[in-house]
XYZ file of C-alpha atoms in Angstrom:
499
model
C -28.575 -61.413 71.303
C -32.033 -62.403 70.445
C -31.998 -64.721 67.631
C -35.025 -65.854 65.466
C -34.510 -68.541 63.076
C -37.132 -68.591 60.086
C -37.541 -71.965 57.965
C -39.247 -71.837 54.852
C -40.521 -74.686 52.501
C -42.058 -74.288 49.078
C -45.475 -76.317 49.873
C -48.867 -75.252 48.884
C -51.851 -74.766 50.945
C -55.456 -75.506 49.363
C -56.688 -71.956 48.996
C -60.119 -73.038 49.795
C -58.925 -73.600 53.247
C -58.154 -70.038 53.796
C -61.472 -69.077 51.975
C -63.431 -71.202 54.317
C -61.678 -69.665 57.426
C -62.112 -66.310 56.180
C -64.130 -65.389 59.383
C -60.703 -65.964 61.202
C -58.231 -64.867 58.340
C -58.125 -61.719 56.338
C -59.073 -62.535 52.790
C -56.525 -62.354 50.180
C -57.247 -59.549 47.556
C -56.142 -59.251 44.109
C -53.878 -56.367 43.008
C -54.769 -54.136 40.237
C -53.497 -54.786 36.686
C -52.023 -58.360 37.284
C -52.947 -61.947 36.977
C -52.343 -63.714 40.242
C -51.911 -67.378 41.346
C -52.597 -67.572 45.006
C -49.654 -69.618 46.623
C -50.354 -70.406 50.143
C -47.512 -71.363 52.872
C -44.844 -70.809 50.351
C -42.859 -69.946 53.631
C -43.775 -71.599 56.556
C -42.513 -69.768 59.756
C -40.936 -71.513 62.758
C -39.705 -69.093 65.231
C -37.029 -71.007 67.568
C -37.786 -69.703 70.672
C -37.749 -72.705 72.832
C -37.573 -76.562 72.217
C -40.140 -77.897 69.376
C -43.198 -79.595 70.382
C -42.806 -83.393 71.156
C -44.317 -85.394 68.467
C -46.312 -88.311 69.707
C -46.201 -91.677 68.410
C -48.662 -92.419 65.589
C -51.174 -94.900 67.118
C -54.600 -94.102 65.460
C -55.512 -93.756 61.779
C -57.244 -90.524 62.442
C -53.938 -88.940 63.832
C -51.957 -90.340 60.887
C -54.635 -88.796 58.336
C -54.239 -85.573 60.485
C -50.488 -85.615 60.266
C -50.576 -86.060 56.683
C -53.110 -83.243 56.102
C -50.994 -80.915 58.094
C -47.743 -81.715 55.891
C -49.721 -81.660 52.589
C -51.249 -78.034 53.351
C -47.856 -76.712 54.857
C -49.502 -76.374 58.479
C -47.509 -76.149 61.635
C -48.467 -78.495 64.534
C -46.010 -76.633 66.815
C -47.634 -76.370 70.264
C -50.255 -78.587 69.673
C -51.186 -81.736 71.679
C -52.120 -84.931 69.883
C -55.837 -84.230 70.462
C -55.502 -80.592 69.229
C -53.901 -81.928 65.958
C -56.842 -84.166 65.307
C -59.449 -81.425 66.429
C -57.969 -78.797 63.784
C -58.016 -81.563 61.342
C -61.751 -82.380 61.986
C -62.589 -78.944 62.111
C -61.059 -77.884 58.596
C -62.184 -81.109 56.712
C -65.878 -81.058 58.031
C -65.721 -77.247 57.306
C -67.357 -76.281 60.502
C -64.492 -73.997 61.729
C -65.609 -73.972 65.376
C -62.345 -75.051 67.131
C -60.590 -71.977 68.792
C -57.100 -72.934 67.668
C -57.901 -73.644 64.020
C -57.771 -69.988 62.886
C -54.317 -69.463 64.819
C -52.943 -72.483 62.737
C -54.254 -71.295 59.402
C -52.629 -67.760 60.261
C -49.294 -69.194 60.749
C -49.211 -70.261 57.127
C -47.872 -67.262 55.192
C -49.479 -66.963 51.810
C -48.799 -64.568 48.809
C -48.948 -64.304 45.048
C -47.174 -65.734 42.197
C -46.556 -62.851 39.444
C -47.199 -64.479 35.868
C -45.310 -63.166 32.836
C -45.173 -64.037 29.410
C -41.724 -65.593 28.133
C -40.145 -64.098 24.989
C -39.193 -66.263 22.092
C -35.486 -66.492 21.183
C -36.339 -64.281 18.081
C -37.641 -61.586 20.498
C -34.623 -62.140 22.755
C -32.451 -61.496 19.694
C -34.151 -58.234 18.544
C -34.053 -56.951 22.132
C -30.505 -57.926 22.554
C -29.305 -56.195 19.509
C -30.994 -53.001 20.542
C -29.658 -52.984 24.106
C -26.102 -54.015 23.175
C -25.851 -50.993 20.797
C -27.273 -48.662 23.359
C -24.842 -50.008 26.135
C -21.870 -48.880 23.937
C -22.807 -45.091 24.545
C -21.201 -43.050 27.374
C -23.454 -42.530 30.373
C -23.122 -42.205 34.107
C -19.791 -42.634 35.703
C -16.660 -43.792 33.815
C -13.200 -44.131 35.174
C -9.681 -44.489 33.585
C -7.008 -46.361 35.713
C -3.570 -45.017 34.757
C -0.639 -47.506 35.840
C 2.512 -46.355 37.348
C 4.818 -48.281 35.263
C 7.290 -50.777 36.675
C 6.560 -51.829 40.073
C 9.155 -50.945 42.637
C 8.892 -51.475 46.600
C 7.081 -48.634 48.151
C 5.889 -47.372 44.676
C 2.124 -46.693 44.361
C 0.551 -49.077 41.945
C -1.636 -45.985 40.571
C -0.262 -43.038 39.089
C -3.797 -41.546 38.994
C -7.481 -42.490 38.335
C -9.626 -40.271 36.436
C -13.411 -40.167 36.968
C -15.699 -38.794 34.356
C -19.497 -38.145 34.812
C -21.791 -38.083 31.761
C -25.327 -37.061 31.100
C -27.199 -38.240 27.915
C -23.413 -38.867 26.546
C -22.220 -35.295 27.221
C -19.202 -34.989 29.543
C -20.393 -32.771 32.481
C -17.208 -33.033 34.672
C -13.729 -34.757 35.495
C -12.037 -35.312 38.655
C -8.593 -36.854 39.244
C -7.271 -39.034 42.109
C -3.675 -38.811 42.248
C -2.064 -42.498 43.206
C -5.539 -43.949 44.227
C -7.846 -46.505 42.762
C -11.553 -45.851 42.725
C -13.684 -48.859 43.403
C -17.424 -47.452 43.652
C -19.340 -44.213 43.268
C -22.619 -43.360 45.177
C -24.864 -40.396 44.476
C -26.110 -38.598 47.456
C -28.402 -35.576 47.012
C -26.903 -34.401 43.789
C -23.338 -34.691 45.005
C -20.841 -37.843 44.264
C -19.364 -40.106 47.083
C -16.418 -41.717 45.424
C -14.988 -44.703 47.383
C -11.575 -46.230 46.861
C -8.149 -47.337 47.957
C -4.471 -46.516 47.686
C -2.222 -49.335 47.086
C 1.486 -49.832 47.277
C 3.853 -52.757 46.329
C 6.044 -54.201 49.032
C 9.168 -56.134 49.110
C 7.810 -58.513 51.591
C 4.703 -60.658 51.754
C 1.950 -58.647 53.414
C -0.285 -61.841 53.649
C 2.087 -64.782 54.499
C 0.741 -68.107 53.843
C -2.413 -66.605 52.594
C -5.118 -67.794 50.347
C -5.210 -64.399 48.880
C -1.749 -65.162 47.236
C -1.991 -64.920 43.554
C -0.327 -62.864 40.634
C -0.992 -59.604 38.962
C 0.555 -58.142 35.786
C 1.706 -54.603 35.380
C 3.585 -53.161 32.286
C 4.351 -56.798 31.250
C 5.808 -57.923 34.688
C 4.065 -60.436 37.001
C 4.091 -59.775 40.569
C 2.873 -61.615 43.789
C -0.341 -59.990 44.807
C 0.270 -60.946 48.281
C 2.796 -58.271 48.152
C 0.230 -55.518 47.302
C -0.516 -53.552 50.243
C -3.350 -51.205 51.189
C -2.096 -48.095 52.493
C -5.442 -46.785 53.249
C -9.239 -46.519 51.969
C -10.711 -43.397 51.356
C -14.195 -41.727 51.043
C -14.340 -38.467 48.892
C -17.315 -35.920 48.329
C -17.250 -34.522 44.758
C -19.532 -31.612 43.811
C -21.611 -30.938 40.735
C -18.710 -29.487 38.906
C -16.152 -32.248 39.752
C -14.374 -30.393 42.604
C -13.193 -32.786 45.364
C -14.911 -31.107 48.275
C -13.346 -33.254 50.872
C -11.395 -36.585 51.171
C -11.304 -38.848 54.235
C -8.919 -41.730 54.749
C -9.817 -44.624 56.909
C -7.482 -47.050 58.231
C -8.995 -49.170 60.858
C -7.711 -52.616 59.745
C -4.578 -54.112 60.007
C -4.294 -55.346 56.392
C -7.369 -54.435 54.349
C -10.613 -52.226 54.734
C -13.227 -51.912 52.144
C -16.225 -49.565 52.222
C -19.328 -51.134 51.643
C -22.050 -48.366 52.527
C -22.440 -44.651 52.968
C -25.397 -43.145 54.589
C -26.207 -39.287 54.844
C -27.453 -38.145 58.217
C -29.794 -35.249 59.211
C -27.166 -33.367 60.670
C -24.924 -33.572 57.376
C -22.709 -36.157 58.890
C -21.884 -39.341 57.105
C -22.009 -42.991 58.438
C -20.013 -45.540 56.636
C -19.823 -49.312 57.152
C -16.707 -51.097 55.936
C -15.276 -54.462 56.158
C -12.007 -54.807 58.283
C -9.836 -57.508 57.140
C -11.811 -60.705 56.672
C -14.414 -60.784 59.437
C -14.435 -57.362 61.074
C -17.103 -54.626 60.544
C -16.466 -51.215 61.445
C -18.864 -48.134 61.458
C -17.298 -44.843 61.121
C -18.946 -41.491 61.315
C -17.606 -38.387 59.479
C -18.703 -34.822 60.041
C -20.053 -32.668 57.167
C -16.349 -31.792 56.357
C -15.128 -35.402 56.262
C -13.322 -35.300 59.530
C -13.654 -38.556 61.632
C -15.888 -38.299 64.642
C -15.925 -41.885 65.839
C -15.043 -45.546 64.636
C -16.564 -48.481 66.457
C -15.943 -52.200 65.618
C -19.309 -54.224 65.834
C -19.190 -57.200 68.007
C -19.537 -59.800 65.314
C -17.261 -61.952 63.435
C -18.768 -62.366 59.834
C -18.469 -61.295 56.301
C -20.221 -58.009 55.764
C -22.424 -58.165 52.628
C -24.912 -55.219 52.479
C -26.384 -52.484 54.554
C -29.782 -50.625 54.748
C -31.333 -47.997 56.763
C -33.833 -49.351 59.535
C -37.057 -47.528 60.607
C -35.872 -46.461 64.026
C -32.677 -44.575 62.589
C -30.559 -47.698 63.008
C -29.445 -50.345 60.369
C -30.290 -53.598 58.889
C -26.729 -55.389 58.174
C -26.477 -58.517 56.042
C -23.532 -60.779 56.775
C -22.453 -64.117 55.839
C -20.748 -66.613 57.879
C -17.071 -67.741 57.176
C -18.498 -71.407 57.029
C -20.172 -71.210 53.194
C -22.745 -73.849 54.302
C -24.631 -71.486 56.632
C -27.313 -69.114 55.540
C -26.715 -65.301 55.615
C -28.103 -63.349 58.874
C -29.714 -60.169 59.124
C -28.410 -58.009 61.970
C -30.536 -55.039 63.572
C -27.898 -52.556 64.538
C -28.637 -49.194 66.291
C -27.274 -45.814 65.224
C -24.395 -46.183 67.274
C -23.260 -49.681 66.128
C -24.805 -51.923 68.912
C -26.214 -55.301 67.607
C -29.512 -55.882 69.309
C -31.219 -58.490 67.263
C -30.820 -60.975 64.195
C -32.624 -63.277 62.084
C -31.954 -65.903 59.580
C -33.930 -67.505 56.610
C -33.156 -70.766 55.601
C -34.608 -74.430 54.663
C -33.434 -77.987 54.566
C -34.352 -78.357 50.847
C -34.319 -74.916 49.480
C -31.290 -72.513 49.178
C -32.438 -68.913 50.032
C -30.222 -66.086 48.817
C -30.839 -62.564 49.978
C -30.064 -60.096 47.112
C -31.426 -56.881 48.557
C -33.469 -55.546 51.543
C -35.144 -52.326 52.403
C -37.287 -50.776 54.926
C -40.721 -49.435 53.410
C -44.007 -48.444 54.985
C -42.982 -49.903 58.273
C -42.180 -53.262 56.938
C -38.887 -55.220 56.019
C -38.918 -56.172 52.258
C -36.491 -58.767 51.182
C -35.428 -59.673 47.701
C -34.253 -63.019 47.304
C -33.636 -66.015 45.007
C -35.067 -69.513 46.243
C -33.521 -72.489 44.508
C -33.892 -76.146 44.837
C -30.745 -77.548 46.684
C -30.817 -81.077 45.070
C -30.972 -79.606 41.490
C -29.687 -76.166 41.581
C -26.354 -75.234 39.755
C -25.243 -73.127 42.642
C -25.386 -69.438 43.124
C -25.283 -67.353 39.892
C -23.588 -63.880 39.238
C -26.086 -61.613 37.662
C -24.838 -58.298 36.249
C -26.643 -54.943 36.347
C -25.086 -53.642 33.405
C -26.098 -54.383 29.935
C -22.569 -54.204 28.570
C -21.575 -57.080 30.950
C -23.854 -59.399 29.355
C -22.409 -62.166 26.833
C -21.234 -60.265 23.603
C -22.372 -62.747 21.204
C -25.938 -63.118 20.428
C -28.157 -65.394 22.744
C -29.294 -67.862 20.197
C -25.898 -68.726 18.944
C -25.279 -70.399 22.239
C -29.022 -71.231 23.294
C -29.375 -74.499 25.174
C -33.267 -74.785 25.487
C -33.030 -77.912 27.838
C -30.358 -76.271 30.233
C -32.445 -72.892 30.191
C -35.667 -75.008 30.995
C -33.881 -76.506 33.944
C -32.511 -73.167 35.307
C -36.029 -71.672 35.190
C -37.501 -74.714 36.964
C -35.278 -74.556 39.827
C -34.820 -70.742 40.574
C -37.584 -68.579 41.844
C -37.855 -64.717 42.643
C -39.157 -63.958 45.958
C -40.185 -60.870 47.639
C -40.801 -61.343 51.257
C -42.922 -58.754 53.403
C -41.620 -59.217 57.041
C -42.581 -57.886 60.490
C -39.708 -55.474 61.332
C -39.450 -56.711 64.950
C -38.919 -60.383 64.546
C -38.295 -60.562 60.851
C -41.362 -62.893 60.570
C -42.606 -63.011 56.831
C -46.373 -62.012 56.496
C -46.780 -62.296 52.867
C -44.760 -62.652 49.630
C -44.630 -62.300 45.841
C -42.876 -64.871 43.668
C -41.832 -64.909 39.996
C -40.775 -68.402 38.772
C -37.637 -68.834 36.687
C -36.187 -65.601 37.681
C -33.613 -63.863 40.083
C -34.848 -61.301 42.783
C -32.700 -58.259 42.364
C -32.682 -54.729 43.675
C -35.074 -52.823 45.665
C -35.548 -48.962 45.779
C -38.133 -46.218 46.487
C -39.090 -44.060 43.356
C -39.782 -40.464 43.015
C -43.493 -41.103 43.878
C -42.665 -42.683 47.113
C -43.465 -46.080 45.982
C -41.335 -49.255 46.158
C -39.560 -50.714 43.021
C -38.676 -54.359 42.767
C -36.440 -55.558 40.008
C -36.700 -58.906 38.746
C -34.416 -60.722 36.211
C -36.207 -63.605 34.423
C -34.033 -66.169 32.870
C -34.172 -65.775 29.063
C -31.359 -67.979 27.733
C -28.476 -70.073 29.096
C -25.720 -72.184 27.941
C -23.063 -74.417 29.339
C -19.509 -73.049 28.497
C -16.788 -75.824 27.665
C -13.923 -73.413 26.691
C -13.845 -70.837 29.190
C -11.642 -70.653 32.579
C -13.618 -67.805 34.412
C -17.036 -69.366 34.193
C -18.794 -72.781 33.099
C -22.071 -71.414 32.316
C -23.795 -68.144 31.235
C -26.851 -66.559 29.902
C -28.940 -63.527 29.586
C -32.039 -62.102 31.747
C -35.184 -59.918 30.946
C -35.224 -57.052 33.399
C -38.788 -56.169 34.760
C -39.779 -53.948 37.130
C -42.762 -54.212 39.739
C -44.057 -51.368 41.810
C -45.761 -51.382 45.369
C -47.532 -48.656 47.245
C -47.160 -47.987 50.998
C -49.692 -50.741 51.869
C -47.534 -53.427 50.023
C -50.101 -53.657 47.097
C -48.670 -54.126 43.559
C -49.864 -51.325 41.485
C -47.618 -51.610 38.435
C -45.626 -53.970 36.220
C -43.111 -52.849 33.513
C -40.872 -54.713 31.011
C -37.940 -52.363 30.937
C -36.827 -54.172 27.576
C -33.264 -54.399 28.913
C -31.221 -57.744 29.000
C -28.275 -58.389 31.449
C -26.121 -61.403 31.448
C -25.230 -63.932 34.146
C -22.689 -66.447 34.892
C -21.243 -68.980 37.198
């Protein structure tokens, strides 16, 4: 397996350097309708293909100055001799740009744009909050009701049934019942609905002996060990526009637990399903148009499955995290049959880099992420996609201006545009004080990037489930097929976050 490791640092290259070398490097263009701040070398790319270039002992003042110049401007000296480092340094500082390797060194620095936005005052945030919190109480989209099966006994299903309802504009469109099953997720596919879930039963013996998963759950006022909750199977069901369950497929490829993460529709009407198997297994299952299982393949990788996206060649991009929480997430390139043929990782010594979403668009890979300072970050934060999941009290009642400023300072939303072959970033967009969120293609065929800017935050001293929380304003940025930003939109929505 070919592995390409990409290291990034939040350093700045003087834009004048790029402008002076425009004979070698394509000039950066301003996009329509936005005020841009040019950030150069936000992510310096280092492909680990062989051993790094040898760093010679510093002997001369000119070499010292050249090395400092490279470091200050985020330029890579990999592959250059001592004499070449000095030659590039002289070539740039004298503005002659005659040395043949100067242009190559400048091109290695990835530059991009900072998207600026106007922060709202706490009074503005309160007004938007009140409007959105009221709207969030209305029925919309999917709603499910779980019906417990009363007193738990060995072999008895936990759920009597789960009812799924679908609403449009607050009006109930259809209802579907799933007997003895629990619904975990719903996915819209060409006007139809894919329902994903499980059937659980209670066992008289521990299913996970000496497991870290041992905990307790309450049913009908009684407490039970969750280690004795057994998954009989996971399922994927296809529901039509009238609530009729067209077909239901039961998946059972794991020894203890299987969870469906992504579903894709193929040209022939079949479905490809990626699921977690136990803690570190990944299964690719193919179902025909009637839900019959055609094949199931376990990927040859031991990692925790996070997300999956379609790839331009009919395969998939699969995001996995290591069982070691200190390691960065990896993107796997997987063909349509489940064979892993490449991977790349994004990380840095001083910056945490969390991939939140990714998509193939216009022949490029777009990665949405959050960059955070490792020294000052409060750690990864859960950000909701639903307005009703935001903190129920008004923001200003808990607003901590100093803590909010710290969060904004140490978190940046990043959108990387990457080469699909090696995953190398070619440019980027950034929004300070924000979290990069979802990516999708709209009805006009343009890419939409959702960004959640930090609005309010506070430290919670009296809760067990989280120690800090706050709210974010949701913005949407639109890009055309060439990767040019063509529109920005303040959705007016506010969502919550916590840790």
